Short mmCIF file of C-alpha atoms and ligand atoms in Angstrom, two decimals:
data_model
loop_
_atom_site.label_atom_id
_atom_site.label_comp_id
_atom_site.label_asym_id
_atom_site.label_seq_id
_atom_site.Cartn_x
_atom_site.Cartn_y
_atom_site.Cartn_z
CA UNK A 385 -43.00 86.07 -179.31
CA UNK A 386 -38.99 86.14 -180.92
CA UNK A 387 -37.08 88.75 -178.60
CA UNK A 388 -33.22 88.48 -178.79
CA UNK A 389 -30.55 90.36 -178.10
CA UNK A 390 -27.15 90.49 -179.40
CA UNK A 391 -23.01 90.83 -177.75
CA UNK A 392 -20.23 89.39 -177.89
CA UNK A 393 -20.80 86.83 -175.24
CA UNK A 394 -22.50 85.20 -171.91
CA UNK A 395 -19.64 86.42 -169.95
CA UNK A 396 -20.15 89.96 -171.88
CA UNK A 397 -23.65 90.15 -171.81
CA UNK A 398 -23.78 89.76 -167.96
CA UNK A 399 -20.87 91.93 -167.36
CA UNK A 400 -23.27 94.82 -169.03
CA UNK A 401 -25.53 94.30 -166.55
CA UNK A 402 -24.61 93.82 -163.40
CA UNK A 403 -22.48 97.14 -164.20
CA UNK A 404 -24.79 99.35 -164.81
CA UNK A 405 -25.27 100.73 -160.97
CA UNK A 406 -21.54 102.11 -162.46
CA UNK A 407 -22.12 104.89 -163.50
CA UNK A 408 -20.09 108.38 -164.46
CA UNK A 409 -21.13 111.86 -165.24
CA UNK A 410 -19.96 112.16 -169.25
CA UNK A 411 -15.92 113.24 -168.81
CA UNK A 412 -15.74 113.88 -165.37
CA UNK A 413 -14.88 109.92 -163.85
CA UNK A 414 -17.61 111.07 -161.29
CA UNK A 415 -19.38 108.15 -159.77
CA UNK A 416 -22.99 109.04 -159.47
CA UNK A 417 -25.51 108.05 -156.95
CA UNK A 418 -27.69 105.11 -157.28
CA UNK A 419 -31.39 104.67 -156.11
CA UNK A 420 -33.24 101.94 -156.30
CA UNK A 421 -37.11 102.86 -156.92
CA UNK A 422 -39.12 101.52 -154.02
CA UNK A 423 -42.08 99.86 -154.30
CA UNK A 424 -44.24 102.05 -154.00
CA UNK A 425 -42.41 104.49 -156.72
CA UNK A 426 -42.82 100.54 -158.81
CA UNK A 427 -46.17 100.99 -158.54
CA UNK A 428 -47.12 104.54 -159.27
CA UNK A 429 -44.67 104.41 -162.25
CA UNK A 430 -46.73 101.33 -163.16
CA UNK A 431 -50.42 102.65 -162.35
CA UNK A 432 -48.92 105.68 -165.08
CA UNK A 433 -48.00 103.40 -167.93
CA UNK A 434 -51.01 102.11 -167.92
CA UNK A 435 -52.64 105.09 -167.96
CA UNK A 436 -50.37 105.96 -171.37
CA UNK A 437 -50.94 103.02 -172.81
CA UNK A 438 -55.41 103.42 -173.19
CA UNK A 439 -54.63 106.74 -173.64
CA UNK A 440 -52.84 105.97 -177.36
CA UNK A 441 -50.62 103.56 -178.85
CA UNK A 442 -48.10 106.01 -179.66
CA UNK A 443 -44.49 104.78 -180.53
CA UNK A 444 -42.03 107.86 -179.75
CA UNK A 445 -37.84 106.99 -180.41
CA UNK A 446 -35.39 109.33 -179.54
CA UNK A 447 -32.19 108.88 -180.98
CA UNK A 448 -28.54 109.71 -179.47
CA UNK A 449 -26.69 110.06 -182.70
CA UNK A 450 -27.18 110.44 -186.20
CA UNK A 451 -23.89 108.20 -187.96
CA UNK A 452 -23.67 104.94 -189.84
CA UNK A 453 -26.25 103.64 -187.56
CA UNK A 454 -28.70 105.81 -186.13
CA UNK A 455 -29.47 106.54 -189.18
CA UNK A 456 -29.96 103.06 -190.93
CA UNK A 457 -32.75 102.59 -187.26
CA UNK A 458 -34.06 106.13 -188.39
CA UNK A 459 -34.67 105.20 -192.16
CA UNK A 460 -36.29 101.18 -190.81
CA UNK A 461 -38.75 103.03 -188.88
CA UNK A 462 -39.95 104.99 -190.88
CA UNK A 463 -39.92 102.94 -193.98
CA UNK A 464 -41.43 99.28 -192.36
CA UNK A 465 -43.52 101.08 -189.80
CA UNK A 466 -46.99 99.55 -190.78
CA UNK A 467 -49.38 102.82 -191.81
CA UNK A 468 -51.57 102.16 -189.00
CA UNK A 469 -48.46 102.11 -186.08
CA UNK A 470 -47.95 106.10 -185.42
CA UNK A 471 -44.98 107.08 -184.85
CA UNK A 472 -43.00 109.86 -184.15
CA UNK A 473 -38.28 109.68 -184.11
CA UNK A 474 -36.99 112.31 -182.61
CA UNK A 475 -32.62 112.96 -183.42
CA UNK A 476 -30.36 114.67 -181.13
CA UNK A 477 -26.90 115.20 -183.19
CA UNK A 478 -23.69 117.09 -181.28
CA UNK A 479 -22.96 117.28 -184.55
CA UNK A 480 -25.96 118.51 -186.38
CA UNK A 481 -27.72 115.14 -187.20
CA UNK A 482 -27.09 114.24 -190.65
CA UNK A 483 -23.74 116.04 -190.32
CA UNK A 484 -21.83 113.12 -189.63
CA UNK A 485 -19.62 113.76 -187.02
CA UNK A 486 -17.76 110.82 -185.69
CA UNK A 487 -16.28 107.85 -187.44
CA UNK A 488 -18.66 108.04 -190.44
CA UNK A 489 -17.16 111.55 -190.97
CA UNK A 490 -13.51 109.69 -190.76
CA UNK A 491 -14.09 107.08 -193.05
CA UNK A 492 -12.82 105.31 -195.92
CA UNK A 493 -15.87 104.40 -197.29
CA UNK A 494 -15.29 101.05 -198.19
CA UNK A 495 -17.22 98.47 -198.38
CA UNK A 496 -17.73 94.43 -199.07
CA UNK A 497 -17.93 91.43 -197.58
CA UNK A 498 -14.72 89.65 -196.83
CA UNK A 499 -13.05 89.54 -194.62
CA UNK A 500 -8.89 90.66 -194.30
CA UNK A 501 -7.68 86.93 -195.13
CA UNK A 502 -10.51 86.52 -197.42
CA UNK A 503 -13.52 84.57 -195.89
CA UNK A 504 -17.66 86.35 -195.04
CA UNK A 505 -17.60 88.85 -193.37
CA UNK A 506 -20.76 87.35 -190.04
CA UNK A 507 -23.57 88.93 -192.05
CA UNK A 508 -21.55 90.16 -195.00
CA UNK A 509 -24.23 89.34 -197.39
CA UNK A 510 -27.00 90.19 -195.61
CA UNK A 511 -25.26 94.03 -195.27
CA UNK A 512 -24.22 94.78 -198.35
CA UNK A 513 -28.05 93.66 -199.36
CA UNK A 514 -29.43 96.10 -197.24
CA UNK A 515 -26.81 98.81 -197.65
CA UNK A 516 -27.29 98.17 -201.66
CA UNK A 517 -31.73 98.41 -200.99
CA UNK A 518 -30.91 101.88 -198.80
CA UNK A 519 -29.00 103.49 -202.01
CA UNK A 520 -31.91 101.90 -204.34
CA UNK A 521 -33.75 103.88 -202.53
CA UNK A 522 -32.45 107.20 -200.94
CA UNK A 523 -30.64 108.42 -204.83
CA UNK A 524 -32.12 111.39 -206.08
CA UNK A 525 -31.71 112.43 -209.53
CA UNK A 526 -29.42 115.56 -209.22
CA UNK A 527 -27.38 114.70 -206.89
CA UNK A 528 -23.31 113.21 -207.10
CA UNK A 529 -23.41 109.52 -206.26
CA UNK A 530 -23.08 108.93 -202.72
CA UNK A 531 -21.65 105.59 -203.09
CA UNK A 532 -20.51 103.52 -207.23
CA UNK A 533 -19.48 100.62 -206.65
CA UNK A 534 -15.71 100.01 -208.12
CA UNK A 535 -14.08 96.63 -207.25
CA UNK A 536 -11.66 96.63 -205.54
CA UNK A 537 -7.61 94.39 -205.02
CA UNK A 538 -6.14 93.08 -202.77
CA UNK A 539 -2.04 92.77 -202.20
CA UNK A 540 -1.43 89.91 -201.03
CA UNK A 541 2.03 91.07 -199.30
CA UNK A 542 3.21 87.24 -197.02
CA UNK A 543 2.59 83.84 -198.12
CA UNK A 544 0.49 83.42 -195.12
CA UNK A 545 -1.85 86.40 -197.15
CA UNK A 546 -1.09 84.72 -200.74
CA UNK A 547 -2.41 81.66 -199.43
CA UNK A 548 -5.74 82.55 -197.71
CA UNK A 549 -6.85 84.35 -200.66
CA UNK A 550 -5.82 81.54 -202.98
CA UNK A 551 -8.10 79.20 -201.37
CA UNK A 552 -10.36 81.77 -201.19
CA UNK A 553 -11.15 82.26 -204.64
CA UNK A 554 -10.47 78.67 -205.90
CA UNK A 555 -12.52 76.36 -203.15
CA UNK A 556 -14.65 79.06 -201.68
CA UNK A 557 -15.96 81.78 -203.17
CA UNK A 558 -14.72 81.68 -206.89
CA UNK A 559 -17.67 83.41 -208.49
CA UNK A 560 -16.99 86.24 -206.61
CA UNK A 561 -12.93 86.50 -205.67
CA UNK A 562 -10.12 86.31 -208.63
CA UNK A 563 -7.30 85.25 -207.54
CA UNK A 564 -4.04 86.83 -209.69
CA UNK A 565 -1.21 84.36 -208.79
CA UNK A 566 0.94 85.67 -211.14
CA UNK A 567 0.16 89.18 -209.35
CA UNK A 568 -0.48 88.03 -206.26
CA UNK A 569 -3.45 89.72 -206.22
CA UNK A 570 -7.39 89.19 -204.58
CA UNK A 571 -9.71 91.49 -207.13
CA UNK A 572 -13.17 91.73 -205.80
CA UNK A 573 -15.70 92.77 -207.94
CA UNK A 574 -18.79 93.33 -205.93
CA UNK A 575 -17.20 96.11 -203.48
CA UNK A 576 -17.77 99.52 -203.88
CA UNK A 577 -17.19 102.55 -202.39
CA UNK A 578 -18.77 105.10 -200.57
CA UNK A 579 -19.19 108.78 -199.11
CA UNK A 580 -20.09 107.66 -195.63
CA UNK A 581 -20.90 111.82 -194.51
CA UNK A 582 -22.91 112.44 -197.84
CA UNK A 583 -24.52 108.75 -197.51
CA UNK A 584 -26.28 109.97 -194.11
CA UNK A 585 -26.61 113.30 -195.47
CA UNK A 586 -29.14 111.99 -198.13
CA UNK A 587 -30.77 109.41 -195.09
CA UNK A 588 -31.72 112.64 -193.54
CA UNK A 589 -33.16 114.67 -196.59
CA UNK A 590 -34.52 110.86 -198.16
CA UNK A 591 -36.85 110.92 -194.45
CA UNK A 592 -36.96 114.95 -194.64
CA UNK A 593 -38.83 114.55 -197.92
CA UNK A 594 -40.13 111.30 -197.67
CA UNK A 595 -41.56 110.61 -193.68
CA UNK A 596 -41.99 113.85 -192.33
CA UNK A 597 -45.59 113.30 -190.19
CA UNK A 598 -42.45 110.64 -188.32
CA UNK A 599 -40.36 113.52 -187.67
CA UNK A 600 -40.59 116.12 -185.03
CA UNK A 601 -37.61 116.79 -183.90
CA UNK A 602 -33.98 116.98 -185.62
CA UNK A 603 -31.42 118.92 -182.30
CA UNK A 604 -28.22 119.57 -182.00
CA UNK A 605 -26.57 119.20 -178.45
CA UNK A 606 -24.18 116.97 -176.87
CA UNK A 607 -25.93 114.32 -174.60
CA UNK A 608 -24.31 114.05 -171.82
CA UNK A 609 -25.49 111.92 -169.96
CA UNK A 610 -28.23 108.66 -169.64
CA UNK A 611 -30.71 110.06 -166.74
CA UNK A 612 -30.51 113.84 -168.24
CA UNK A 613 -31.68 112.69 -171.77
CA UNK A 614 -34.99 110.06 -170.22
CA UNK A 615 -35.98 113.16 -168.79
CA UNK A 616 -35.90 115.01 -171.15
CA UNK A 617 -37.38 112.26 -172.98
CA UNK A 618 -40.23 111.79 -170.20
CA UNK A 619 -41.32 115.14 -171.21
CA UNK A 620 -41.75 114.88 -174.61
CA UNK A 621 -42.84 111.37 -174.07
CA UNK A 622 -45.75 113.05 -171.77
CA UNK A 623 -46.65 115.36 -174.65
CA UNK A 624 -46.52 113.18 -177.11
CA UNK A 625 -48.59 111.07 -174.57
CA UNK A 626 -46.44 108.11 -176.13
CA UNK A 627 -47.64 104.71 -175.36
CA UNK A 628 -43.72 103.01 -175.32
CA UNK A 629 -40.69 105.89 -175.92
CA UNK A 630 -36.96 104.22 -176.80
CA UNK A 631 -33.94 106.31 -176.63
CA UNK A 632 -31.86 104.50 -178.29
CA UNK A 633 -28.42 105.12 -177.96
CA UNK A 634 -26.51 105.61 -180.98
CA UNK A 635 -23.30 107.33 -180.31
CA UNK A 636 -20.62 105.88 -181.66
CA UNK A 637 -17.26 105.66 -179.52
CA UNK A 638 -19.24 107.96 -177.02
CA UNK A 639 -21.56 105.27 -176.47
CA UNK A 640 -19.01 104.23 -173.60
CA UNK A 641 -19.14 107.58 -172.29
CA UNK A 642 -22.55 107.75 -171.91
CA UNK A 643 -22.96 103.81 -171.09
CA UNK A 644 -19.03 102.66 -169.31
CA UNK A 645 -20.46 99.19 -168.96
CA UNK A 646 -20.58 99.17 -173.33
CA UNK A 647 -17.48 96.56 -173.81
CA UNK A 648 -16.01 99.22 -176.20
CA UNK A 649 -12.54 99.59 -177.11
CA UNK A 650 -12.06 103.12 -178.74
CA UNK A 651 -9.03 103.50 -181.80
CA UNK A 652 -8.97 106.42 -182.89
CA UNK A 653 -7.48 107.13 -186.50
CA UNK A 654 -5.83 109.25 -189.51
CA UNK A 655 -7.06 109.30 -192.95
CA UNK A 656 -5.15 111.98 -195.61
CA UNK A 657 -7.74 113.24 -198.90
CA UNK A 658 -6.43 114.27 -201.86
CA UNK A 659 -7.12 115.54 -204.78
CA UNK A 660 -7.80 112.57 -208.41
CA UNK A 661 -5.76 114.89 -210.42
CA UNK A 662 -2.73 114.37 -207.91
CA UNK A 663 -2.45 111.23 -207.36
CA UNK A 664 -2.95 108.64 -209.52
CA UNK A 665 -2.21 104.33 -209.92
CA UNK A 666 -3.26 102.09 -212.90
CA UNK A 667 -6.38 100.02 -213.75
CA UNK A 668 -5.94 96.72 -212.28
CA UNK A 669 -4.49 94.21 -215.25
CA UNK A 670 -5.03 90.32 -214.81
CA UNK A 671 -3.18 87.63 -215.47
CA UNK A 672 -5.78 85.44 -216.99
CA UNK A 673 -9.39 86.58 -218.75
CA UNK A 674 -12.29 85.80 -216.44
CA UNK A 675 -16.19 86.52 -215.64
CA UNK A 676 -15.15 88.07 -213.42
CA UNK A 677 -12.24 91.31 -213.97
CA UNK A 678 -15.06 91.64 -217.57
CA UNK A 679 -15.23 95.29 -217.77
CA UNK A 680 -13.04 95.99 -215.36
CA UNK A 681 -9.52 96.12 -216.50
CA UNK A 682 -10.37 97.83 -219.85
CA UNK A 683 -12.76 100.08 -219.03
CA UNK A 684 -12.03 101.43 -215.51
CA UNK A 685 -9.78 104.53 -215.31
CA UNK A 686 -6.68 104.94 -213.92
CA UNK A 687 -7.15 105.28 -210.41
CA UNK A 688 -11.18 104.68 -210.00
CA UNK A 689 -10.43 100.88 -208.06
CA UNK A 690 -9.62 100.84 -204.84
CA UNK A 691 -5.77 99.36 -203.90
CA UNK A 692 -5.24 97.86 -200.43
CA UNK A 693 -2.37 96.02 -198.83
CA UNK A 694 0.60 96.18 -196.08
CA UNK A 695 -1.87 97.84 -193.36
CA UNK A 696 -2.48 101.24 -195.49
CA UNK A 697 -5.33 102.00 -198.76
CA UNK A 698 -5.93 104.17 -201.30
CA UNK A 699 -9.96 104.28 -202.41
CA UNK A 700 -11.64 106.40 -204.77
CA UNK A 701 -14.37 108.61 -203.72
CA UNK A 702 -17.36 107.99 -205.48
CA UNK A 703 -17.99 111.08 -207.58
CA UNK A 704 -13.78 110.71 -208.91
CA UNK A 705 -12.82 113.53 -207.85
CA UNK A 706 -10.86 112.92 -204.49
CA UNK A 707 -9.39 110.03 -202.40
CA UNK A 708 -9.18 108.98 -199.08
CA UNK A 709 -5.61 107.11 -198.32
CA UNK A 710 -4.98 106.12 -194.80
CA UNK A 711 -5.49 103.93 -192.23
CA UNK A 712 -3.75 104.76 -188.89
CA UNK A 713 -4.59 103.12 -185.95
CA UNK A 714 -4.61 103.98 -182.27
CA UNK A 715 -5.14 101.10 -180.45
CA UNK A 716 -6.17 100.89 -176.47
CA UNK A 717 -7.64 104.58 -176.04
CA UNK A 718 -8.82 105.93 -172.01
CA UNK A 719 -11.38 108.19 -172.60
CA UNK A 720 -9.20 110.55 -171.55
CA UNK A 721 -7.83 110.03 -174.46
CA UNK A 722 -10.40 109.96 -176.81
CA UNK A 723 -12.00 113.42 -175.09
CA UNK A 724 -8.04 115.09 -176.20
CA UNK A 725 -7.72 113.25 -179.52
CA UNK A 726 -11.57 115.00 -181.15
CA UNK A 727 -10.27 118.20 -180.55
CA UNK A 728 -7.49 118.66 -181.68
CA UNK A 729 -7.18 121.87 -184.10
CA UNK A 730 -7.21 120.73 -187.85
CA UNK A 731 -3.09 121.55 -187.83
CA UNK A 732 -2.90 118.70 -185.32
CA UNK A 733 -4.05 116.44 -187.35
CA UNK A 734 -3.02 117.00 -190.16
CA UNK A 735 0.57 116.84 -189.00
CA UNK A 736 0.06 113.70 -187.18
CA UNK A 737 -1.23 111.87 -189.65
CA UNK A 738 1.21 113.46 -193.06
CA UNK A 739 3.88 111.79 -190.83
CA UNK A 740 1.83 108.82 -190.34
CA UNK A 741 0.43 108.00 -193.36
CA UNK A 742 2.88 109.25 -195.74
CA UNK A 743 5.53 105.77 -195.75
CA UNK A 744 2.91 103.09 -195.92
CA UNK A 745 1.08 105.27 -198.62
CA UNK A 746 4.32 105.47 -201.06
CA UNK A 747 4.58 102.11 -199.94
CA UNK A 748 1.04 100.87 -200.84
CA UNK A 749 1.81 102.19 -204.64
CA UNK A 750 5.14 100.55 -204.75
CA UNK A 751 3.88 97.63 -204.60
CA UNK A 752 1.77 97.87 -206.25
CA UNK A 753 3.70 99.42 -208.89
CA UNK A 754 5.51 96.27 -208.90
CA UNK A 755 2.65 93.76 -208.81
CA UNK A 756 1.36 95.07 -212.15
CA UNK A 757 3.85 94.21 -213.63
CA UNK A 758 3.28 98.01 -216.18
CA UNK A 759 6.96 99.45 -214.08
CA UNK A 760 10.10 99.31 -213.53
CA UNK A 761 10.84 97.98 -209.26
CA UNK A 762 10.54 100.89 -207.84
CA UNK A 763 9.54 103.11 -210.04
CA UNK A 764 6.79 104.34 -208.34
CA UNK A 765 3.33 104.89 -210.41
CA UNK A 766 2.60 108.56 -208.65
CA UNK A 767 1.77 110.59 -210.93
CA UNK A 768 3.10 112.99 -208.83
CA UNK A 769 5.21 112.00 -206.56
CA UNK A 770 5.27 114.92 -204.68
CA UNK A 771 1.20 114.95 -203.74
CA UNK A 772 1.66 112.91 -200.55
CA UNK A 773 2.82 116.07 -199.39
CA UNK A 774 0.22 118.07 -200.45
CA UNK A 775 -2.84 116.38 -198.82
CA UNK A 776 -6.38 118.24 -198.51
CA UNK A 777 -7.44 117.91 -196.06
CA UNK A 778 -6.99 115.32 -192.47
CA UNK A 779 -9.95 113.01 -190.95
CA UNK A 780 -10.03 112.01 -187.92
CA UNK A 781 -12.49 109.69 -186.08
CA UNK A 782 -12.50 107.02 -183.99
CA UNK A 783 -13.33 103.76 -184.37
CA UNK A 784 -16.32 101.58 -181.22
CA UNK A 785 -14.69 98.40 -181.57
CA UNK A 786 -17.01 95.60 -180.24
CA UNK A 787 -14.75 92.55 -178.42
CA UNK A 788 -13.69 89.64 -180.81
CA UNK A 789 -15.48 87.12 -180.72
CA UNK A 790 -15.98 83.97 -182.37
CA UNK A 791 -17.51 85.80 -185.00
CA UNK A 792 -15.51 88.22 -185.54
CA UNK A 793 -16.39 91.57 -184.77
CA UNK A 794 -20.43 91.54 -183.71
CA UNK A 795 -22.22 95.28 -183.59
CA UNK A 796 -23.61 95.85 -180.42
CA UNK A 797 -27.10 95.74 -180.00
CA UNK A 798 -29.45 95.67 -176.95
CA UNK A 799 -31.67 97.00 -174.31
CA UNK A 800 -30.60 97.53 -170.82
CA UNK A 801 -32.61 96.45 -168.28
CA UNK A 802 -34.94 98.36 -166.67
CA UNK A 803 -33.18 98.40 -163.20
CA UNK A 804 -30.61 98.65 -164.44
CA UNK A 805 -31.66 101.66 -166.33
CA UNK A 806 -33.34 103.14 -163.06
CA UNK A 807 -30.14 102.93 -161.30
CA UNK A 808 -28.46 103.82 -164.48
CA UNK A 809 -30.14 107.37 -164.90
CA UNK A 810 -30.68 107.15 -160.30
CA UNK A 811 -33.48 108.43 -160.76
CA UNK A 812 -37.48 106.61 -161.35
CA UNK A 813 -37.78 105.55 -165.00
CA UNK A 814 -41.44 104.19 -166.40
CA UNK A 815 -41.44 101.27 -167.25
CA UNK A 816 -43.11 101.70 -170.80
CA UNK A 817 -39.76 104.20 -171.30
CA UNK A 818 -36.65 101.08 -173.16
CA UNK A 819 -33.28 102.34 -173.58
CA UNK A 820 -31.95 100.19 -175.99
CA UNK A 821 -28.14 100.88 -177.49
CA UNK A 822 -26.96 99.81 -181.40
CA UNK A 823 -22.41 100.88 -181.51
CA UNK A 824 -19.74 98.65 -182.19
CA UNK A 825 -19.54 98.84 -185.85
CA UNK A 826 -16.07 98.81 -185.56
CA UNK A 827 -14.27 99.32 -188.70
CA UNK A 828 -17.39 98.16 -191.08
CA UNK A 829 -19.54 100.60 -190.24
CA UNK A 830 -20.23 100.37 -193.63
CA UNK A 831 -21.17 96.46 -194.47
CA UNK A 832 -23.24 95.86 -191.14
CA UNK A 833 -25.16 99.04 -190.06
CA UNK A 834 -28.37 98.56 -192.74
CA UNK A 835 -29.10 95.41 -191.72
CA UNK A 836 -28.55 96.16 -187.94
CA UNK A 837 -30.14 99.12 -188.06
CA UNK A 838 -33.75 96.52 -189.82
CA UNK A 839 -33.10 94.17 -187.41
CA UNK A 840 -33.36 96.74 -184.39
CA UNK A 841 -36.00 98.77 -186.45
CA UNK A 842 -38.25 95.41 -187.14
CA UNK A 843 -37.66 94.47 -183.17
CA UNK A 844 -38.97 98.47 -182.26
CA UNK A 845 -41.34 98.22 -184.52
CA UNK A 846 -42.63 94.64 -182.61
CA UNK A 847 -42.36 95.60 -178.70
CA UNK A 848 -39.89 92.41 -178.95
CA UNK A 849 -39.43 92.39 -175.60
CA UNK A 850 -35.11 91.53 -174.64
CA UNK A 851 -34.18 87.53 -174.13
CA UNK A 852 -33.01 86.70 -170.89
CA UNK A 853 -29.51 86.99 -170.26
CA UNK A 854 -28.34 83.86 -170.48
CA UNK A 855 -29.03 82.92 -173.79
CA UNK A 856 -27.77 86.07 -174.95
CA UNK A 857 -25.31 86.04 -178.11
CA UNK A 858 -25.28 81.95 -177.42
CA UNK A 859 -24.77 80.69 -180.78
CA UNK A 860 -28.14 79.61 -180.82
CA UNK A 861 -29.53 83.35 -180.49
CA UNK A 862 -26.58 84.54 -183.40
CA UNK A 863 -27.98 81.79 -185.37
CA UNK A 864 -31.69 82.67 -185.28
CA UNK A 865 -30.75 86.43 -186.08
CA UNK A 866 -28.62 85.20 -189.20
CA UNK A 867 -32.00 83.68 -189.86
CA UNK A 868 -33.83 86.71 -189.47
CA UNK A 869 -31.57 88.32 -191.44
CA UNK A 870 -31.21 85.47 -194.32
CA UNK A 871 -35.61 86.10 -193.73
CA UNK A 872 -36.04 89.73 -193.57
CA UNK A 873 -33.87 90.63 -197.04
CA UNK A 874 -35.27 87.56 -198.45
CA UNK A 875 -38.46 88.91 -198.03
CA UNK A 876 -37.20 92.37 -199.68
C1 FAD B 1536 -10.02 106.35 -190.07
C2 FAD B 1536 -11.36 105.70 -190.08
C3 FAD B 1536 -11.96 105.06 -191.52
C4 FAD B 1536 -12.95 104.29 -192.03
N1 FAD B 1536 -13.08 103.43 -192.54
C5 FAD B 1536 -14.24 102.61 -192.49
C6 FAD B 1536 -14.05 102.13 -194.31
O1 FAD B 1536 -13.35 101.89 -195.29
N2 FAD B 1536 -15.55 101.38 -194.50
C7 FAD B 1536 -16.64 101.22 -193.32
O2 FAD B 1536 -16.87 100.56 -193.00
N3 FAD B 1536 -15.62 101.38 -191.89
C8 FAD B 1536 -15.17 102.37 -192.06
N4 FAD B 1536 -15.35 102.29 -190.40
C9 FAD B 1536 -15.40 102.83 -189.01
C10 FAD B 1536 -17.00 103.36 -190.30
O3 FAD B 1536 -16.67 104.87 -189.98
C11 FAD B 1536 -17.80 103.64 -188.15
O4 FAD B 1536 -17.91 101.98 -188.25
C12 FAD B 1536 -18.92 103.48 -188.68
O5 FAD B 1536 -18.35 105.40 -189.35
C13 FAD B 1536 -19.52 103.74 -186.85
O6 FAD B 1536 -20.65 104.60 -187.07
P1 FAD B 1536 -21.44 105.47 -185.52
O7 FAD B 1536 -23.55 106.41 -186.20
O8 FAD B 1536 -21.66 103.78 -185.20
O9 FAD B 1536 -21.09 106.26 -184.72
P2 FAD B 1536 -20.54 108.00 -185.34
O10 FAD B 1536 -20.40 107.11 -187.20
O11 FAD B 1536 -19.92 107.96 -184.17
O12 FAD B 1536 -21.01 108.23 -184.60
C14 FAD B 1536 -21.86 108.76 -183.30
C15 FAD B 1536 -22.69 110.51 -183.69
O13 FAD B 1536 -23.24 110.03 -183.10
C16 FAD B 1536 -23.17 111.57 -182.35
N5 FAD B 1536 -22.75 112.22 -181.16
C17 FAD B 1536 -21.63 111.34 -180.01
N6 FAD B 1536 -22.18 111.44 -178.88
C18 FAD B 1536 -22.85 112.17 -178.90
C19 FAD B 1536 -23.18 112.72 -177.89
N7 FAD B 1536 -22.40 112.57 -176.47
N8 FAD B 1536 -24.17 113.57 -177.80
C20 FAD B 1536 -24.93 113.60 -179.10
N9 FAD B 1536 -24.49 113.11 -180.35
C21 FAD B 1536 -23.40 112.62 -179.79
C22 FAD B 1536 -21.77 112.07 -183.97
O14 FAD B 1536 -22.34 113.31 -183.35
C23 FAD B 1536 -21.96 111.58 -184.42
O15 FAD B 1536 -22.80 111.75 -185.28
C24 FAD B 1536 -13.77 103.76 -190.18
C25 FAD B 1536 -13.45 104.41 -189.31
C26 FAD B 1536 -12.16 105.45 -189.22
C27 FAD B 1536 -12.33 105.91 -187.58
#
C-alpha cells in the first residue's frame, strides 16, 4: 500500500508534528492543556474502533472550508468513490458552503501552468488537466460561463524578464509559448480566466444534483478549534456508524489558526473590480505570424486578453462583464493582523485598494500602450481614463503561503499523526478518526487545487496511511507524487 504526505521539506514536516502540542484557542493565543491518553484509554479506543469497523464500512469525510481546496476534494471524493463504497460528506464553512469566502472570493481567476519567469509550475500541466476535467463535468448549459480560455499576455519590463521569456519560448516550450521580441511580450495561448467564486458555487450545485446521497450536511458555522470539531465529529460518526471518519481542515489562511504548527505564512491582497465597458485595452498584435497566436490577434475583442506586467494585472471575467485589476501583497502578517484585516468594512477595503492599485494599474496600461505601438508614448489606451477612480468594488483575501522549496510553492497536504492529534485536541480521539489538512495553495490555488484534491481524494478512498516522517517530501516522495499525478490524469 502506498502512502504519502506533502510538505515542503522533512524539516518542516518534523516541526509540524513535534510542535503540534502547542495549540492555541482560536484568536486568543491561550495555550490549551495537553493531555496524552493513558494506556487503558488507548485500549478502550481500539475496542471502540474495532466495534465500528464491524458495524459498517462507511467512510465519513467532514470538510472544514469549501473554497477551492474543499470544493476540489469534495468533487473528487464523490466522483471517484466506487459504487460499492459507502461515503458520506459533511461540509462546514463560516461563509456558507459554496459561498466561497476566504481567498477564493478575492481571486483574479488567472490560470496557466507557468511561473512569472516562464518556467513550468510543479504539477502545472497536471493541474490544468484536472481543472479542465472539473470544468467539463460541472458546466451548466444555461448559465453564464465560469471559465474561458482567454490566452494571456505577459509584458517583460526588465532585461532579465525579456531574457527569461525569450529562453522559455524559443528553447524550452516553443509549442506552448510565443515570444514577441519586438514588443517584449510573452503570449501564453493556453491560459484561462476563471470566476473562482462562481466556479465553487457551480461545484456545489453539481454535487447537490448528482451526489445528494453522499452529502449529509451543509453548515454555515465558524469552527473555533480542532478539539471542538473532533468532539462534534465523534457524535456525527456515532450516528452514521462510520468505520473511518476524516476531519479535513481546508480553511485556507485560517487553517493555521486552527492548526498553529502548520508552516504557513499569511499574505493579504486586494483586487479592484471595474465594469468592462469602462476599462478596455486593445487586443494584442504580434510582430510575426505564429500558429500559437493565430485566432487571437485578429478575432479577440478589445480587453478580452488578460495583461500581466510590472507586478500588476488586468483580467477580464469569463462572461466579459467586468475587469479585475490587482493585486496588493501584504507579506508577513500576524494572526491578529489577519483577523483585523478580514473584518475591515467594504469602504475601508475600497479606500486601501484604490490608493494602492491606481498607480500600478495605470502604469501597466501605459506600458502596454507603448509596447503595442498603437499609441503615442504616454497616451493611455483606457476608453475612459477617469475610471480607475471609480471601481465597482474591492475584493480582499488572505493567501496561505507555503514555504518555498526547490520546486517552488508546494501546497500543504498531510495528516496529523494520531498521538499528536490527541494532544492537539486535548482529548482522546478514536483511532478511526483521522485529521487531514489541505491548504497552502498560495497565489496559485486554481492550478493546484484540482490535482492535489484528486490525489487527496484517492488517498482517502483507498484508506492509505501516512509515510514515516523521515521520507516526507523528500525528492523521492515528490517525484512519486508527480508520477501518481501523471498516471491519474493519463487515466482520465
Ligand atoms: C487578491 C488575490 C488574488 C488571487 N488571484 C489568484 C489568481 O488569479 N489565480 C490563482 O490561481 N490564485 C489566486 N489567488 C489565490 C487563490 O485565491 C487561493 O490560492 C485559493 O483561493 C485558496 O483556496 P482555499 O480553499 O485553500 O482557501 P480559501 O479560499 O480561503 O477557502 C477557505 C474556506 O474556509 C472557510 N473558513 C475559513 N475559516 C473557517 C473556520 N474557522 N470555520 C469554518 N470555515 C472556515 C472560508 O469561509 C473559506 O470559504 C489569489 C488570492 C488573492 C488573495
